Short mmCIF file of C-alpha atoms (C1' of nucleotides) in Angstrom, two decimals:
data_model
loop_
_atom_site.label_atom_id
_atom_site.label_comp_id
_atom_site.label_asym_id
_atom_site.label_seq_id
_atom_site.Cartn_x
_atom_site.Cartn_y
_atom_site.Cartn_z
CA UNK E 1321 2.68 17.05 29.14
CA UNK E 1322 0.77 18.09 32.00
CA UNK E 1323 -2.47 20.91 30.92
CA UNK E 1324 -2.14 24.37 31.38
CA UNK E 1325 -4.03 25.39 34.03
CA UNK E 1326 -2.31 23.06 36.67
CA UNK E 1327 1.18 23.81 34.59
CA UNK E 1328 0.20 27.34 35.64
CA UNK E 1329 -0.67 26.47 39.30
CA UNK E 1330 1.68 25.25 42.47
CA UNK E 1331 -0.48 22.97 43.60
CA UNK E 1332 -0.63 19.20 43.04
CA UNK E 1333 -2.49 17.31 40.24
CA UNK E 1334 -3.55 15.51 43.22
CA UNK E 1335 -4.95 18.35 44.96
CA UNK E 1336 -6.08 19.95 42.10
CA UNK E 1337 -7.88 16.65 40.92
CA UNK E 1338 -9.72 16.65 44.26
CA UNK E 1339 -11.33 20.11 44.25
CA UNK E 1340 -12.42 19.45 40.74
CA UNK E 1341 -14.17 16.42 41.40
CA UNK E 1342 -16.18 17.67 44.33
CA UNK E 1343 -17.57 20.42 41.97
CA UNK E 1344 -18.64 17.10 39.54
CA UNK E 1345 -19.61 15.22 42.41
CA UNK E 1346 -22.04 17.85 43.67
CA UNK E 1347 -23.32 18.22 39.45
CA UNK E 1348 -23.84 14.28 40.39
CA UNK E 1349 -25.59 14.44 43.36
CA UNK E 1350 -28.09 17.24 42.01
CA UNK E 1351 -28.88 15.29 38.79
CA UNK E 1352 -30.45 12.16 39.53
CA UNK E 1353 -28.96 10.96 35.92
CA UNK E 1354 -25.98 11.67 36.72
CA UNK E 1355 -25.80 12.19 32.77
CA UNK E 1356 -23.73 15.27 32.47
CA UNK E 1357 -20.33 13.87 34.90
CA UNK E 1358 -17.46 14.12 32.60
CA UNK E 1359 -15.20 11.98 34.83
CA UNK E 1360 -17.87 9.48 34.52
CA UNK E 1361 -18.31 9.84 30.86
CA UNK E 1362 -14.27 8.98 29.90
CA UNK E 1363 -14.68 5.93 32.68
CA UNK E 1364 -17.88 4.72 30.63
CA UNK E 1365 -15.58 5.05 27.18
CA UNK E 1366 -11.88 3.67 28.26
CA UNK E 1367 -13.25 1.44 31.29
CA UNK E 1368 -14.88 -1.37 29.10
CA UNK E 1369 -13.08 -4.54 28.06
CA UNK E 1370 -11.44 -3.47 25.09
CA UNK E 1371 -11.44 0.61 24.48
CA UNK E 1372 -8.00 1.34 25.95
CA UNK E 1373 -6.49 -2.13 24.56
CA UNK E 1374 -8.36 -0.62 21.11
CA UNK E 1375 -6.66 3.18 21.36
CA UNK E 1376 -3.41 1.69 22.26
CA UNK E 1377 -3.07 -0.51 19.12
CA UNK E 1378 -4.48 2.01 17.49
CA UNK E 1379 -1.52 4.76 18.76
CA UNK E 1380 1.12 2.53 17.58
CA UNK E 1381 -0.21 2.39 14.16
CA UNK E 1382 -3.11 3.46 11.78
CA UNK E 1383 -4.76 -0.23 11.05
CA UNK E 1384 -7.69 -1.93 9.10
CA UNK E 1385 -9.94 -4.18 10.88
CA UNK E 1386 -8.62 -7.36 9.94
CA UNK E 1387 -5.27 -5.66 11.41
CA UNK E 1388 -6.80 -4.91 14.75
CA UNK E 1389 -8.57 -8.49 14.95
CA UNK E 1390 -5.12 -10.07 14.19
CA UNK E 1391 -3.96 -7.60 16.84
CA UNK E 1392 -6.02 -8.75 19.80
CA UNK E 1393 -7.29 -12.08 18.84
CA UNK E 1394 -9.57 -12.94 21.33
CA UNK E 1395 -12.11 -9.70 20.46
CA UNK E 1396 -15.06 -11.11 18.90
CA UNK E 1397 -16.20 -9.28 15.48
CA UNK E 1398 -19.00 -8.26 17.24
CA UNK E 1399 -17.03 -6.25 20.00
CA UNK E 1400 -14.51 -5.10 17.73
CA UNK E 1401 -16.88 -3.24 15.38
CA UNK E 1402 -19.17 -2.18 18.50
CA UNK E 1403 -16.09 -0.50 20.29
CA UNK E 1404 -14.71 1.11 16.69
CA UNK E 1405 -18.24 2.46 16.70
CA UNK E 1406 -18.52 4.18 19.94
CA UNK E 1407 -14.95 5.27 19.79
CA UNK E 1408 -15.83 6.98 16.51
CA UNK E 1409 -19.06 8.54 17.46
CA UNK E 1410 -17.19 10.03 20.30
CA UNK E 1411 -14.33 11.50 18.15
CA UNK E 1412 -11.86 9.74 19.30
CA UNK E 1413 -11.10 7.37 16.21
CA UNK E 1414 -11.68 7.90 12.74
CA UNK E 1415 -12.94 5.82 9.87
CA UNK E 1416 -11.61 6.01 6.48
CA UNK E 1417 -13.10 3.48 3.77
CA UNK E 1418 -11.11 2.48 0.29
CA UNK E 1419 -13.65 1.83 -2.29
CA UNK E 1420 -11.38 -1.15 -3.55
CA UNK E 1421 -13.39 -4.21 -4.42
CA UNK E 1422 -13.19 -6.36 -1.78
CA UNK E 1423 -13.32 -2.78 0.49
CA UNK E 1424 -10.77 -1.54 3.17
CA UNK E 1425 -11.69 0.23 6.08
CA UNK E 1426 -8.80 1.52 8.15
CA UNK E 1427 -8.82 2.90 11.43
CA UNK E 1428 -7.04 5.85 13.01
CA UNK E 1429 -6.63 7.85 15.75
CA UNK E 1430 -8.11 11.17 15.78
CA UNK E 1431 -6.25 14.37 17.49
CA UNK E 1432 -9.03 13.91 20.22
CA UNK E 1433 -7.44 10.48 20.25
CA UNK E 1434 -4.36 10.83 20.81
CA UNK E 1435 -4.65 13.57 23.21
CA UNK E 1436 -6.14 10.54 25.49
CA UNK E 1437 -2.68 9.00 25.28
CA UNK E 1438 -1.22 11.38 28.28
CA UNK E 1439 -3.67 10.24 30.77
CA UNK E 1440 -3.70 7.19 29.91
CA UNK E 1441 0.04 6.78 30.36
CA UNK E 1442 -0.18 8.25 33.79
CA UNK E 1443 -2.48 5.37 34.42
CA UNK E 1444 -0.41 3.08 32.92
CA UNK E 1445 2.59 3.97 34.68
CA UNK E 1446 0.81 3.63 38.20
CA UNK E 1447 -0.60 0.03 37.39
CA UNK E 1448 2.98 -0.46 36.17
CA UNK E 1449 4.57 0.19 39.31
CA UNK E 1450 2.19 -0.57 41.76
CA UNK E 1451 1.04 -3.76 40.68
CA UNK E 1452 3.07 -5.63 42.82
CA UNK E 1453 2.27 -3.98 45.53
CA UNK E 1454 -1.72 -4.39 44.79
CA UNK E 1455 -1.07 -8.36 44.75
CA UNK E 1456 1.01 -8.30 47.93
CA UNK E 1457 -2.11 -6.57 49.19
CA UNK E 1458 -4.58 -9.24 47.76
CA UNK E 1459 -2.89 -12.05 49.13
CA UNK E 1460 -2.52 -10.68 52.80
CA UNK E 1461 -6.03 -9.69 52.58
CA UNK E 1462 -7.19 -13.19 51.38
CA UNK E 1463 -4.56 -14.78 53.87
CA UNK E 1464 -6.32 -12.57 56.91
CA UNK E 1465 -10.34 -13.18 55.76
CA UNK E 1466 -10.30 -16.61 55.57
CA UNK E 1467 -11.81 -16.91 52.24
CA UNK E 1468 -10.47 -20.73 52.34
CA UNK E 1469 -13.29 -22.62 51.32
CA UNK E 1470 -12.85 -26.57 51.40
CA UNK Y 508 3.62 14.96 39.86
CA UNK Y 509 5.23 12.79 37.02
CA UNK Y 510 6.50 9.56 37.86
CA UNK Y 511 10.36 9.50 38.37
CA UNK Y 512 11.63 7.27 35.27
CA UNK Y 513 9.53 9.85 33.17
CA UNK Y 514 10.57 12.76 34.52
CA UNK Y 515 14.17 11.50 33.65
CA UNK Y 516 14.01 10.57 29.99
CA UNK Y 517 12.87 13.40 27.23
CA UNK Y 518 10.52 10.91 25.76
CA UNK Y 519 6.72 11.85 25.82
CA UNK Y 520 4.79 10.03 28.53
CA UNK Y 521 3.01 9.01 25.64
CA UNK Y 522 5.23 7.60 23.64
CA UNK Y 523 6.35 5.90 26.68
CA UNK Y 524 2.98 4.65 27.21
CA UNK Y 525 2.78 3.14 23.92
CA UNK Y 526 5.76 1.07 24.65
CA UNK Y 527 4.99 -0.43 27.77
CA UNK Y 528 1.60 -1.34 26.18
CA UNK Y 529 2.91 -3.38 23.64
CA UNK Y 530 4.95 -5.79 25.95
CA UNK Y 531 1.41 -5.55 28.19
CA UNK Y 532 -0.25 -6.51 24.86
CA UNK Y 533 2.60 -9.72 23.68
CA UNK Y 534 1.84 -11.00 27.46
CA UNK Y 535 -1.68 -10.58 27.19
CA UNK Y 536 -1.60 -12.35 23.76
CA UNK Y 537 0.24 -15.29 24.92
CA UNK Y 538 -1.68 -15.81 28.54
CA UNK Y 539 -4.94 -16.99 27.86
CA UNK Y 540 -6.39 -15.85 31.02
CA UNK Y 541 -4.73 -12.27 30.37
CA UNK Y 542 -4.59 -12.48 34.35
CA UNK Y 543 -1.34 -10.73 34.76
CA UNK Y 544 -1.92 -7.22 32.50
CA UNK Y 545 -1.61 -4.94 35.05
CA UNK Y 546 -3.34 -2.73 33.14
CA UNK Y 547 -6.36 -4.44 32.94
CA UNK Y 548 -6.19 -4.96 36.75
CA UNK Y 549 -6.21 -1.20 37.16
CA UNK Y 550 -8.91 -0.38 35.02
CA UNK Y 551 -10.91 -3.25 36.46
CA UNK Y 552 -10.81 -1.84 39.71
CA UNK Y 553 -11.13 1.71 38.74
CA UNK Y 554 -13.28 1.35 35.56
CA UNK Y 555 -16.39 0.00 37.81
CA UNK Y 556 -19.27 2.55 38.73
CA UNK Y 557 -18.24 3.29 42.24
CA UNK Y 558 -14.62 2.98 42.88
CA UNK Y 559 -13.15 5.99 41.57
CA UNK Y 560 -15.76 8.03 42.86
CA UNK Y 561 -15.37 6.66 46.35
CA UNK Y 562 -11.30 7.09 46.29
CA UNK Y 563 -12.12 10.87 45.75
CA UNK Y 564 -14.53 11.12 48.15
CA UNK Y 565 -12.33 9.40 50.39
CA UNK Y 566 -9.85 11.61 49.23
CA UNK Y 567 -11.28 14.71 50.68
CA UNK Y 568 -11.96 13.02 53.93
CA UNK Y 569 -11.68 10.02 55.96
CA UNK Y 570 -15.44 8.82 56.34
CA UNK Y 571 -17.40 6.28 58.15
CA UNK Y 572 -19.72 3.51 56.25
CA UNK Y 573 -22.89 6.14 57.05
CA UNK Y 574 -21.12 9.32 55.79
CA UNK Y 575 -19.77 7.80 52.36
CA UNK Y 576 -23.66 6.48 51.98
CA UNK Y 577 -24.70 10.12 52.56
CA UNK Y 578 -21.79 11.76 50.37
CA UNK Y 579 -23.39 9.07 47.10
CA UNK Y 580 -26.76 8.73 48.00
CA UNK Y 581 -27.56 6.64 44.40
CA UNK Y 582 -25.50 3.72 45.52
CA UNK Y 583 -26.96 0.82 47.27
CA UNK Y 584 -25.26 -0.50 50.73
CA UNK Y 585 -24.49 -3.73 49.21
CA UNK Y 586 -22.45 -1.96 46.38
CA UNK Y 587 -21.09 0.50 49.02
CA UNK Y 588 -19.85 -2.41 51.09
CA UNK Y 589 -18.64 -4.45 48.27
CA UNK Y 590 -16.93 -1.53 46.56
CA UNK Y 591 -14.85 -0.94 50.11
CA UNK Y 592 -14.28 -5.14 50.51
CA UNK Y 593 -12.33 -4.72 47.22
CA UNK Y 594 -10.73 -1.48 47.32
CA UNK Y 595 -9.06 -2.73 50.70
CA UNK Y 596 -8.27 -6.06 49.62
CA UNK Y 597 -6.04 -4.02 46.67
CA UNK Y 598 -4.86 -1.87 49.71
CA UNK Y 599 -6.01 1.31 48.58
CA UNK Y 600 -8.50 1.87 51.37
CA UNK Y 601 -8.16 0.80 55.07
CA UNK Y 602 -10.65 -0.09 57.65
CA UNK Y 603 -10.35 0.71 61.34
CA UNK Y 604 -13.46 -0.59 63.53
CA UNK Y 605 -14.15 1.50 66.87
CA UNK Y 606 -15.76 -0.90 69.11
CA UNK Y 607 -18.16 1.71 70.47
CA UNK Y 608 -21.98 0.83 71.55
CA UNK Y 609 -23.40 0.61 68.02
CA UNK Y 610 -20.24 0.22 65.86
CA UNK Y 611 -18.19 2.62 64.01
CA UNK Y 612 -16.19 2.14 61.25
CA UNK Y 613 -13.74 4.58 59.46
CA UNK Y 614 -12.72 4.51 56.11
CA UNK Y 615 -9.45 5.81 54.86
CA UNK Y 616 -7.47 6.16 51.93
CA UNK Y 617 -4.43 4.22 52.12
CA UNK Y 618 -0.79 5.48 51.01
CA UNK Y 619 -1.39 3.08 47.52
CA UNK Y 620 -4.50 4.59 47.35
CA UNK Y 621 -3.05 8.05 47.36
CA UNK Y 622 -0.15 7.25 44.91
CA UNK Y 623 -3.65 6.58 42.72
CA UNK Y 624 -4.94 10.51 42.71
CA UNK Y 625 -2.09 11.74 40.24
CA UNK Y 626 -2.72 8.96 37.49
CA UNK Y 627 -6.34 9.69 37.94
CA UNK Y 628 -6.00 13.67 38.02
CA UNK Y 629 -4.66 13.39 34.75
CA UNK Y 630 -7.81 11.78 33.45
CA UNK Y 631 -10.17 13.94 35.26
CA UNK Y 632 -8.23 17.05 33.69
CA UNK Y 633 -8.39 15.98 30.39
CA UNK Y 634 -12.32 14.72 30.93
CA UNK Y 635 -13.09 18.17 31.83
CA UNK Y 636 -11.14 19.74 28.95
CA UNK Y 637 -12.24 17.51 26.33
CA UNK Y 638 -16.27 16.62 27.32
CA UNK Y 639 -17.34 19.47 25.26
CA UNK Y 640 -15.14 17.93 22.02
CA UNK Y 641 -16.91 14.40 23.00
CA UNK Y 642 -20.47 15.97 23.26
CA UNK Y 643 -19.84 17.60 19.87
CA UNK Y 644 -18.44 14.49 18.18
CA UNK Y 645 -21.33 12.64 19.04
CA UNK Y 646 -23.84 15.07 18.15
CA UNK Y 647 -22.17 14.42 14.90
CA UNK Y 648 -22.35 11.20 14.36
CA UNK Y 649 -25.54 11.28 15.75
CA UNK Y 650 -26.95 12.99 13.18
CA UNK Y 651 -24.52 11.88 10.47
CA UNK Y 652 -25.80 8.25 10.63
CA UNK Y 653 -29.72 8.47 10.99
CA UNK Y 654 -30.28 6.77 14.55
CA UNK Y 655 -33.59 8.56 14.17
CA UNK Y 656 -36.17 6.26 14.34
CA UNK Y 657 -39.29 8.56 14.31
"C1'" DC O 601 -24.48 1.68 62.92
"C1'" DA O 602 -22.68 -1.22 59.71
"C1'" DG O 603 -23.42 -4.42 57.59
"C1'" DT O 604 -25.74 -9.71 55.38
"C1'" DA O 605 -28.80 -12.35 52.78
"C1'" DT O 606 -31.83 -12.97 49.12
"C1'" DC O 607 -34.18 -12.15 44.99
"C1'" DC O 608 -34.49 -10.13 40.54
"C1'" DT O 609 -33.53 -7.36 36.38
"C1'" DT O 610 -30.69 -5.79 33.00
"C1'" DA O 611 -26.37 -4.78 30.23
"C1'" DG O 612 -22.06 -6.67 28.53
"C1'" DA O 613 -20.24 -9.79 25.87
"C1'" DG O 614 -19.32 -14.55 23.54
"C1'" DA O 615 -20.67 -17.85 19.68
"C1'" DT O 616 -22.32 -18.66 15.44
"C1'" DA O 617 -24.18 -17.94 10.96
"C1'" DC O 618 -25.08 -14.92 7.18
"C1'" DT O 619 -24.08 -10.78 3.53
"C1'" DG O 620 -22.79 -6.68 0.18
"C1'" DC U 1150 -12.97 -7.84 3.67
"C1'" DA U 1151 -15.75 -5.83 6.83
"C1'" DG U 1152 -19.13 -6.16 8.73
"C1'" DT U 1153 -24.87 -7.69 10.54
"C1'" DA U 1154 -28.13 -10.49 12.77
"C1'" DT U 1155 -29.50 -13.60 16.41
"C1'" DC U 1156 -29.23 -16.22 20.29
"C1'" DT U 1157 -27.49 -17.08 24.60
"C1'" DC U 1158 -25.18 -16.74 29.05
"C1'" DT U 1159 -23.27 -14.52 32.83
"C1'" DA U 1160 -22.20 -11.15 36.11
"C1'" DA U 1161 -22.99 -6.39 37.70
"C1'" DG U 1162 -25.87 -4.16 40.20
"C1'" DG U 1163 -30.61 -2.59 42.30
"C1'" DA U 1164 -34.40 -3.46 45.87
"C1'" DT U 1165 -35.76 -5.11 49.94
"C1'" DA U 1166 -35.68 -7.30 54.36
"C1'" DC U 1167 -33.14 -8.90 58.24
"C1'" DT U 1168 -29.17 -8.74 62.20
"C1'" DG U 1169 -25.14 -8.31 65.86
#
DNA sequence: CAGTATCCTTAGAGATACTG
DNA sequence: CAGTATCTCTAAGGATACTG
């Protein structure tokens, strides 16, 4: 489900993509922060170790956090409630707590959420596909620049 | 510009997604070293601070080593030249070396590296659309949870 | 011009132990 | 169960100076 306006357009995502990004790169260049670059933003949130392995999990099913743990065993506690945090402060998950007595938290994925999933499969599908082609790349590379050591 | 498999089936590209994650996710599970998730590959390369900004600079333009540094003044020339080192080992960027009187060296974007700007038009599009929704989220939680400290 | 080489500072993340 | 609180280590990345 591609978005509207390039639904509505002729032109490539690709092409499309590019003219939007020069309008964010010039926002970049002007602010020395670089604080207010969207593009940069969603890399900051789904490019970290375990965001997109979180929202995936997470888009299969609604689960509590001894779920997700069990899910992707080799998150510490420490990430796993760290990333459930900034995923919920930026609206993309949402926390719902059962008073019971030893208490349940379960996690789901917000609308904002799951409207992540698109893109995401995009990405998914090119790594898919062009993986092989990425470690043909590696090895001729490594194969060329003698990065023998020994 | 949808990939071909996912143009052919009625499925979402989400739902799709969700799928191929979970056999990324049993492999990931059982390899230790999670070394062959494809996914993660992508997201390594893309998910650092400079790469995807210098694919779409590079996808405007072919540029030289001076003209990217120009283009992203805030990066250093060590992580300009290491950025470029890794993008062309993955074959997404190639390197062709004038031998003029001081050296020149043109940077392009590579046919892999092109196949990259649909995936990652999708995520720009939905960054722009959805930063607002993010901003507001966190403003939120922000205030929600007192991370006021005086 | 197009890089290397070196030093140095942080942020990301693991390990472990404790708690309402 | 669902977290906190510390402590620690490493690697990403910046600054600066040098070079074919």
């Amino acid at each position: 489900m591609l978005p509207e306006e390039l639904k509505g357009t002729r032109m490539s995502t690709a092409q499309n993509a590019i003219e939007r990004f020069s309008r964010y790169q010039r926002q970049l260049v002007g602010d020395a922060q670089s604080a207010h670059c969207a593009v940069r933003d969603v890399l900051d949130r789904i490019g970290d170790k375990w965001s997109m392995l979180m929202i995936m999990e997470l888009a299969t099913r609604s689960q509590r956090f001894s779920a997700l743990h069990r899910a992707i065993p080799d998150i510490s506690k420490r990430m796993l409630t760290q990333t459930l945090r900034d995923l919920e402060r930026d609206g993309l998950v949402t926390r719902h707590v059962f008073p019971t007595k030893p208490p349940s938290v379960e996690y789901r994925l917000a609308p904002l959420g799951q409207s992540l999933l698109d893109p995401m499969a995009a990405l998914i599908d090119w790594a898919d596909r062009r993986y092989s082609d990425i470690h043909a790349a590696r090895v001729r590379f490594d194969g060329a620049h003698g990065d023998v050591p020994r």
